[in-house]
JSON list of C-alpha atoms in Angstrom, two decimals:
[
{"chain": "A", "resi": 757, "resn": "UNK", "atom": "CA", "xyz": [78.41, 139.71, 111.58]},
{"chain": "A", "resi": 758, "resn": "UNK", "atom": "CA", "xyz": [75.07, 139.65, 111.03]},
{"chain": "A", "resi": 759, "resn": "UNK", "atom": "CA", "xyz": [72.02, 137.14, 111.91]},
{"chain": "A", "resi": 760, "resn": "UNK", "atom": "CA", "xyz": [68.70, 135.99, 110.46]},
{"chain": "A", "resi": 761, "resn": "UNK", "atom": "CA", "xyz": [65.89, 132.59, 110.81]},
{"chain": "A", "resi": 762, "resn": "UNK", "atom": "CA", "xyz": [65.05, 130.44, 108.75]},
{"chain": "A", "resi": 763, "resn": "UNK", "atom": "CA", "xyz": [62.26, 128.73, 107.80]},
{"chain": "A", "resi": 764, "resn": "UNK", "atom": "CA", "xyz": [61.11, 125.20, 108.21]},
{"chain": "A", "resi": 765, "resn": "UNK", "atom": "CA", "xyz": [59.06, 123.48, 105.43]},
{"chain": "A", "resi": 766, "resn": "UNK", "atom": "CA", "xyz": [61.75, 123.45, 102.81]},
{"chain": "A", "resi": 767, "resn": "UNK", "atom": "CA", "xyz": [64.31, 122.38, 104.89]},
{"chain": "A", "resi": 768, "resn": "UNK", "atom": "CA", "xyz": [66.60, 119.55, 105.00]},
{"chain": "A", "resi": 769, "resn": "UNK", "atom": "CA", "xyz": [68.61, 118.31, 107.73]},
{"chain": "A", "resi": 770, "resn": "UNK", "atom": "CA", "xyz": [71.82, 117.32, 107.98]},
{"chain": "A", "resi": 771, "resn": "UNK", "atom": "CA", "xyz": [74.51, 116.80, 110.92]},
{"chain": "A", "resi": 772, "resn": "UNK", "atom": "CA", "xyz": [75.69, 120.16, 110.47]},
{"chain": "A", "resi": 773, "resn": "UNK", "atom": "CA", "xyz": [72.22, 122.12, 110.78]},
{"chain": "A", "resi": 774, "resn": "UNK", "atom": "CA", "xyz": [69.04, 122.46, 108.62]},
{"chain": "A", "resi": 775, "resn": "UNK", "atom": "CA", "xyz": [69.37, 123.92, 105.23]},
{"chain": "A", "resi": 776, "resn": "UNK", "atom": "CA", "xyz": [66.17, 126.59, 103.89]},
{"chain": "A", "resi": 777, "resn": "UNK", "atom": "CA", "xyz": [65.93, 127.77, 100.90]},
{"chain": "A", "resi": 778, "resn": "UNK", "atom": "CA", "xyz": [65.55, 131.06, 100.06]},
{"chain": "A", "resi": 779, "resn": "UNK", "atom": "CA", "xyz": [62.84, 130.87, 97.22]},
{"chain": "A", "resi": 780, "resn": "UNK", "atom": "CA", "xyz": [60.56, 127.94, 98.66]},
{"chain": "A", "resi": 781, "resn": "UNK", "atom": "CA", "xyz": [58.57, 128.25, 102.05]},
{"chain": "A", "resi": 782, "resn": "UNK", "atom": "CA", "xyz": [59.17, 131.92, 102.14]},
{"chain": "A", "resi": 783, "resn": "UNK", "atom": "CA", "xyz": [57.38, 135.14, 102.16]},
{"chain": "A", "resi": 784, "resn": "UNK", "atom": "CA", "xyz": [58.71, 137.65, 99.52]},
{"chain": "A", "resi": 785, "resn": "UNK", "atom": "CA", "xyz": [58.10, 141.35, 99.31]},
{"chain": "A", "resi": 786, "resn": "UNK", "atom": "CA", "xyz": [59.89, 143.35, 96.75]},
{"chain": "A", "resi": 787, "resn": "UNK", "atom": "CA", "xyz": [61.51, 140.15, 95.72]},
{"chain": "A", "resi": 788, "resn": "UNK", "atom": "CA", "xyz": [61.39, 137.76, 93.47]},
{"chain": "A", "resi": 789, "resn": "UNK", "atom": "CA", "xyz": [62.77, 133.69, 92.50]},
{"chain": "A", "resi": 790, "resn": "UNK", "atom": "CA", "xyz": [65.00, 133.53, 89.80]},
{"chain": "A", "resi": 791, "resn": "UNK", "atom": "CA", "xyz": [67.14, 130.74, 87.94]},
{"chain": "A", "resi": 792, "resn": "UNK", "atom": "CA", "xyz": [69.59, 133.30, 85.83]},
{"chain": "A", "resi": 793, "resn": "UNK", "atom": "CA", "xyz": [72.67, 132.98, 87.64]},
{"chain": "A", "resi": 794, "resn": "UNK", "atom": "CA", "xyz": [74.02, 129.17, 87.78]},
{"chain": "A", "resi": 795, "resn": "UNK", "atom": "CA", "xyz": [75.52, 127.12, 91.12]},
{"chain": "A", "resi": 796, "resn": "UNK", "atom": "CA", "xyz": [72.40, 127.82, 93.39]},
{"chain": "A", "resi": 797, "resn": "UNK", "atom": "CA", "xyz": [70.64, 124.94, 95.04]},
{"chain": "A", "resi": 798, "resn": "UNK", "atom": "CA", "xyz": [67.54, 123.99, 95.27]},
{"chain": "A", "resi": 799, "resn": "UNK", "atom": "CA", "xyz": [65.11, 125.39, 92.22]},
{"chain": "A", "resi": 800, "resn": "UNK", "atom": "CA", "xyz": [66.48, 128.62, 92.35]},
{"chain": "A", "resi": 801, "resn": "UNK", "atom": "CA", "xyz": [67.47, 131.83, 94.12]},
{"chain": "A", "resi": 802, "resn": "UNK", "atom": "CA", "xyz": [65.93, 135.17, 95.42]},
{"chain": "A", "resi": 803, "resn": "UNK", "atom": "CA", "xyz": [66.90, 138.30, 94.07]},
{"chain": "A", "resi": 804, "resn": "UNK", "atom": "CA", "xyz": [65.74, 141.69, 96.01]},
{"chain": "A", "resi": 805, "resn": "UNK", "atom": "CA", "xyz": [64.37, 144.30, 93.70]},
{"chain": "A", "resi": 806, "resn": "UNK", "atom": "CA", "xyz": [65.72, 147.59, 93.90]},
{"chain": "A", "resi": 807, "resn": "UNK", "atom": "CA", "xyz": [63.87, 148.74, 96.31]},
{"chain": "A", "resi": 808, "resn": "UNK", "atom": "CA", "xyz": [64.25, 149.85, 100.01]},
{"chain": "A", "resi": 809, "resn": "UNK", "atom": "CA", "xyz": [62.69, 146.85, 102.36]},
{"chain": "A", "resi": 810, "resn": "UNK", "atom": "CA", "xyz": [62.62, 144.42, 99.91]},
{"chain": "A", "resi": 811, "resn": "UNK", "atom": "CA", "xyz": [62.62, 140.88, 102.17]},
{"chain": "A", "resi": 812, "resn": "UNK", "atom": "CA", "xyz": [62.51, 137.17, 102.56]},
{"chain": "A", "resi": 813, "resn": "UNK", "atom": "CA", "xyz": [61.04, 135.95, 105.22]},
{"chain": "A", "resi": 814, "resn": "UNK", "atom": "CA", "xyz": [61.11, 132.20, 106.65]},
{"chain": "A", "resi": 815, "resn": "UNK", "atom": "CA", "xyz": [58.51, 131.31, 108.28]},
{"chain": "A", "resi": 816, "resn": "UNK", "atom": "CA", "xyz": [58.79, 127.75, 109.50]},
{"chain": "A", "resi": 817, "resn": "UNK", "atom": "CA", "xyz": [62.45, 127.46, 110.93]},
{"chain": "A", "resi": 818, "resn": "UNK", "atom": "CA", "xyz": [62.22, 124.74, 113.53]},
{"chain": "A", "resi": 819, "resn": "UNK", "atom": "CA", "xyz": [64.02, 124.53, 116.55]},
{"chain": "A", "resi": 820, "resn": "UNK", "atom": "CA", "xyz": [64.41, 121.76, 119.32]},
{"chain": "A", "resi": 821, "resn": "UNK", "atom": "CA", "xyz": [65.62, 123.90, 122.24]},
{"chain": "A", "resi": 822, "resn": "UNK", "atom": "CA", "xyz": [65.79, 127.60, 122.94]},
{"chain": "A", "resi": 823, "resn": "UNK", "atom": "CA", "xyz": [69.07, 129.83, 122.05]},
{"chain": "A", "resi": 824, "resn": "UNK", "atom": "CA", "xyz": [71.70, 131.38, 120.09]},
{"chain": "A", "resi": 825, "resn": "UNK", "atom": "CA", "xyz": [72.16, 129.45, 116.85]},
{"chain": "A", "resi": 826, "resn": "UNK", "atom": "CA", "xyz": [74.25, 129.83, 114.13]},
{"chain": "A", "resi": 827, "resn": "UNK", "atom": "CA", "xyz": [72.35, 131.08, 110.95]},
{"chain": "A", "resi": 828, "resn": "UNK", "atom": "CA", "xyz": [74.66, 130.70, 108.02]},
{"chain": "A", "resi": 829, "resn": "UNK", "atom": "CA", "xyz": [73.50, 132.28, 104.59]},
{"chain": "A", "resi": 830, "resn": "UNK", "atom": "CA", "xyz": [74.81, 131.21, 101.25]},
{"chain": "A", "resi": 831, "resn": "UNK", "atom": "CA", "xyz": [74.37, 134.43, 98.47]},
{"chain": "A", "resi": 832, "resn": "UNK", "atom": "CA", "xyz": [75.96, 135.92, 96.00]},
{"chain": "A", "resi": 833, "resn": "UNK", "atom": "CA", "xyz": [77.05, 139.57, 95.15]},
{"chain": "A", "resi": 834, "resn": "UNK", "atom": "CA", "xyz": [78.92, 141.03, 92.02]},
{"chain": "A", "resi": 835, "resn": "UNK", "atom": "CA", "xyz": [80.55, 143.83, 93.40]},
{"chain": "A", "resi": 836, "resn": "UNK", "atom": "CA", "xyz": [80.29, 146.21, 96.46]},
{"chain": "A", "resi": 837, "resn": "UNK", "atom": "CA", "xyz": [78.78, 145.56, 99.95]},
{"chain": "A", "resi": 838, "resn": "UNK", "atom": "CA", "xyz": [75.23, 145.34, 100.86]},
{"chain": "A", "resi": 839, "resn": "UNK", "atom": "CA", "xyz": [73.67, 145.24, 104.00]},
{"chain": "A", "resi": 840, "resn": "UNK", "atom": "CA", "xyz": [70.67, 143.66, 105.72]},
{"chain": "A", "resi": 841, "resn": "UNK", "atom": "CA", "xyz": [68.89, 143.95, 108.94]},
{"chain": "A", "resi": 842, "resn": "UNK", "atom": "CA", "xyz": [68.18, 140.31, 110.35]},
{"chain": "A", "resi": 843, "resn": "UNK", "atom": "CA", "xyz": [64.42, 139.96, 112.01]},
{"chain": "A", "resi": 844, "resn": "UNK", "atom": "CA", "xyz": [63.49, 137.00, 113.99]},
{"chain": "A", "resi": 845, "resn": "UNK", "atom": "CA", "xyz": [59.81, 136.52, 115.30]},
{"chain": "A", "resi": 846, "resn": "UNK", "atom": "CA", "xyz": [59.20, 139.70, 114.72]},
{"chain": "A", "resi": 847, "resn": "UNK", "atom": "CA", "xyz": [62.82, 141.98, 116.43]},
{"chain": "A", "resi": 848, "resn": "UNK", "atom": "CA", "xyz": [65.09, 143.04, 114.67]},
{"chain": "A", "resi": 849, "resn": "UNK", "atom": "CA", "xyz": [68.41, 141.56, 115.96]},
{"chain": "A", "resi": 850, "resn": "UNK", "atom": "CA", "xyz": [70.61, 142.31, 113.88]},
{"chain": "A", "resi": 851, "resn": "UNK", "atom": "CA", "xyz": [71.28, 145.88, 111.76]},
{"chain": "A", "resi": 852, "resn": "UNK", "atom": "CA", "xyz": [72.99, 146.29, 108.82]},
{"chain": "A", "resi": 853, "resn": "UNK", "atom": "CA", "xyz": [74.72, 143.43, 108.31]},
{"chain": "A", "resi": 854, "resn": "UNK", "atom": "CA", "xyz": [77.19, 143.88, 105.41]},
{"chain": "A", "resi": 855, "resn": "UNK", "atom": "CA", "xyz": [77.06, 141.18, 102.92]},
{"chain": "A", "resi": 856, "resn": "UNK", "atom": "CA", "xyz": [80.78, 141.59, 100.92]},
{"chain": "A", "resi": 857, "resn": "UNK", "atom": "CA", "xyz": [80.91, 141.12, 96.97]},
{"chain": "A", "resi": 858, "resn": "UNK", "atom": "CA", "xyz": [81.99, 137.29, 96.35]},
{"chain": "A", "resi": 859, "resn": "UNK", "atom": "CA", "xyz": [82.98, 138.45, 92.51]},
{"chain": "A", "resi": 860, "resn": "UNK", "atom": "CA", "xyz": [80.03, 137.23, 90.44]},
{"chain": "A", "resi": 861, "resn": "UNK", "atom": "CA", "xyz": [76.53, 136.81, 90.58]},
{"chain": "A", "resi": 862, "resn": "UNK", "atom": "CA", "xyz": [77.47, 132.65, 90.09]},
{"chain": "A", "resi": 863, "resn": "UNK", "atom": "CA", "xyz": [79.96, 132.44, 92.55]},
{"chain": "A", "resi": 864, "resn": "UNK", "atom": "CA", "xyz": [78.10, 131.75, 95.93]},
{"chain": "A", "resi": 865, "resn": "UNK", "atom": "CA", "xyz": [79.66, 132.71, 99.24]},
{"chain": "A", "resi": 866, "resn": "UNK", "atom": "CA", "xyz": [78.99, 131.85, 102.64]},
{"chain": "A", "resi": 867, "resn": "UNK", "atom": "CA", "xyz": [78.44, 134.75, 105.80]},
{"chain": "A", "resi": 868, "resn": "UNK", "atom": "CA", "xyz": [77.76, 133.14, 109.35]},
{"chain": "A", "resi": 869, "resn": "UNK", "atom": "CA", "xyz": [75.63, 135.01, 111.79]},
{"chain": "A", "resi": 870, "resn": "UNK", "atom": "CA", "xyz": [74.53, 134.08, 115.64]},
{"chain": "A", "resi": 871, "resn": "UNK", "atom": "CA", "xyz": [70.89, 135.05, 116.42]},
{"chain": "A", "resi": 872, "resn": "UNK", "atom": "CA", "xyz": [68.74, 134.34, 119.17]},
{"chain": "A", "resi": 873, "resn": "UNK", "atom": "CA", "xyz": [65.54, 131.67, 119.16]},
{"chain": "A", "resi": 874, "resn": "UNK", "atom": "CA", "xyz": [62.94, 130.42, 121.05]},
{"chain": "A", "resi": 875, "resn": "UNK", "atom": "CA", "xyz": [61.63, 126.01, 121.26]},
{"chain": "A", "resi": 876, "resn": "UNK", "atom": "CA", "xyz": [59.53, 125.28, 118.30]},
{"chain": "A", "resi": 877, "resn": "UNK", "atom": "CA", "xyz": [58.82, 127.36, 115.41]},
{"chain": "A", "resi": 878, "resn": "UNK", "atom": "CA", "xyz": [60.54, 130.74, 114.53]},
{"chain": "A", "resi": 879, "resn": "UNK", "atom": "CA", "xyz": [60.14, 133.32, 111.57]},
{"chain": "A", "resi": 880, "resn": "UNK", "atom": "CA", "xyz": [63.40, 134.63, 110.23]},
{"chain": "A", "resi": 881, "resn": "UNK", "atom": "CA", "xyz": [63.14, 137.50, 108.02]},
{"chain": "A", "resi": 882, "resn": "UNK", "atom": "CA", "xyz": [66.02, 139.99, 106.17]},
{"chain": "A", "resi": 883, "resn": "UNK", "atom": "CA", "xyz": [65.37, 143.07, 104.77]},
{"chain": "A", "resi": 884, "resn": "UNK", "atom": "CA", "xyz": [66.98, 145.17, 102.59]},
{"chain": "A", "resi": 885, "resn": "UNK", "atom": "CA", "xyz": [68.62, 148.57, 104.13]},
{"chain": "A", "resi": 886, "resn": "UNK", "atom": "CA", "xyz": [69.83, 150.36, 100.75]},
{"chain": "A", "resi": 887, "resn": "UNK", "atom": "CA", "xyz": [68.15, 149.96, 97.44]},
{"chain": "A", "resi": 888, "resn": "UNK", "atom": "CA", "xyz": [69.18, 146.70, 96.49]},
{"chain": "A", "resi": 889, "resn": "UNK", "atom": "CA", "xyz": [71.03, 143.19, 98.54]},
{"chain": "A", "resi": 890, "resn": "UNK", "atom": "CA", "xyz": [72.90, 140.11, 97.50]},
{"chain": "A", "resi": 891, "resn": "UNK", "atom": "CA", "xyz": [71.49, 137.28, 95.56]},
{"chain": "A", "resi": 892, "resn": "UNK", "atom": "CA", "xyz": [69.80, 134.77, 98.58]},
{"chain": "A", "resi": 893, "resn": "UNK", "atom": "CA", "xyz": [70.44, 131.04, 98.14]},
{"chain": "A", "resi": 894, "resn": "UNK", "atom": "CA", "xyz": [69.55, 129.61, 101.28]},
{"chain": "A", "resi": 895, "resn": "UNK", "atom": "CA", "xyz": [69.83, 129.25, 105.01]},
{"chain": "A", "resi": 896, "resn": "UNK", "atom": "CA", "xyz": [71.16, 126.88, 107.32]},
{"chain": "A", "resi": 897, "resn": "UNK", "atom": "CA", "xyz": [70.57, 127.11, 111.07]},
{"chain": "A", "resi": 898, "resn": "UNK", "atom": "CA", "xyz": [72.77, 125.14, 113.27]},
{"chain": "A", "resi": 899, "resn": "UNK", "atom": "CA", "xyz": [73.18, 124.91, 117.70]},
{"chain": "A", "resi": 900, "resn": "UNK", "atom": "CA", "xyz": [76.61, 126.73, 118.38]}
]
């Protein structure tokens, strides 16, 4: 499995972690926020262009106490597998983590990673590793 942060200023919190989405409080590159494919939350989606390290990047993720948490990542995928590498403050910590098709670009599925991060604020950041990577809902970062 693979891992990524989140970021803090769209985030909402509930007892099961803080929820970020994907197109607001983020940093895109080769990537843009879209409304096309129905079921997201928020006011949209990310989609990565087809283009080799294409990211998102959150940069506000907010955590009370240093540690592995649980970063879970709601996205959607037609077909095939695509992989990301998973950055937080600035390491990679996770490579290529494969992202499997959920059958449409609507239907939203859910991948749980565990990555490590520090008290305070923390950047989380995917990137692409082929030429193209799932749809990106949102985040939500939880304690184990």
């Amino acid at each position: 499995m693979t891992t990524f942060v989140a970021s803090l200023g769209s985030g909402s919190g509930t007892g099961t972690g803080t929820t970020y989405e994907a197109e607001t409080g983020t940093a895109l590159t080769n990537a843009a926020a879209e409304t096309a494919n129905s079921g997201y939350s928020g006011s949209g989606y990310v989609n990565f262009n087809g283009s080799t390290d294409a990211a998102i990047q959150w940069n506000s993720v907010y955590c009370a106490v240093a540690g592995s948490k649980n970063v879970k990542f709601r996205y959607a995928l037609d077909t095939g597998t695509r992989n990301l590498d998973v950055y937080v403050n600035g390491t990679r910590v996770i490579s290529n983590t494969a992202f499997a098709a959920t059958g449409g670009w609507s239907t939203w599925g859910e991948t749980t990673v565990q990555v490590p991060m520090d008290a305070g604020i923390n950047t989380v950041k995917v990137v692409t590793t082929g030429t193209e990577g799932p749809n990106m809902d949102s985040i939500t970062v939880s304690a184990q």
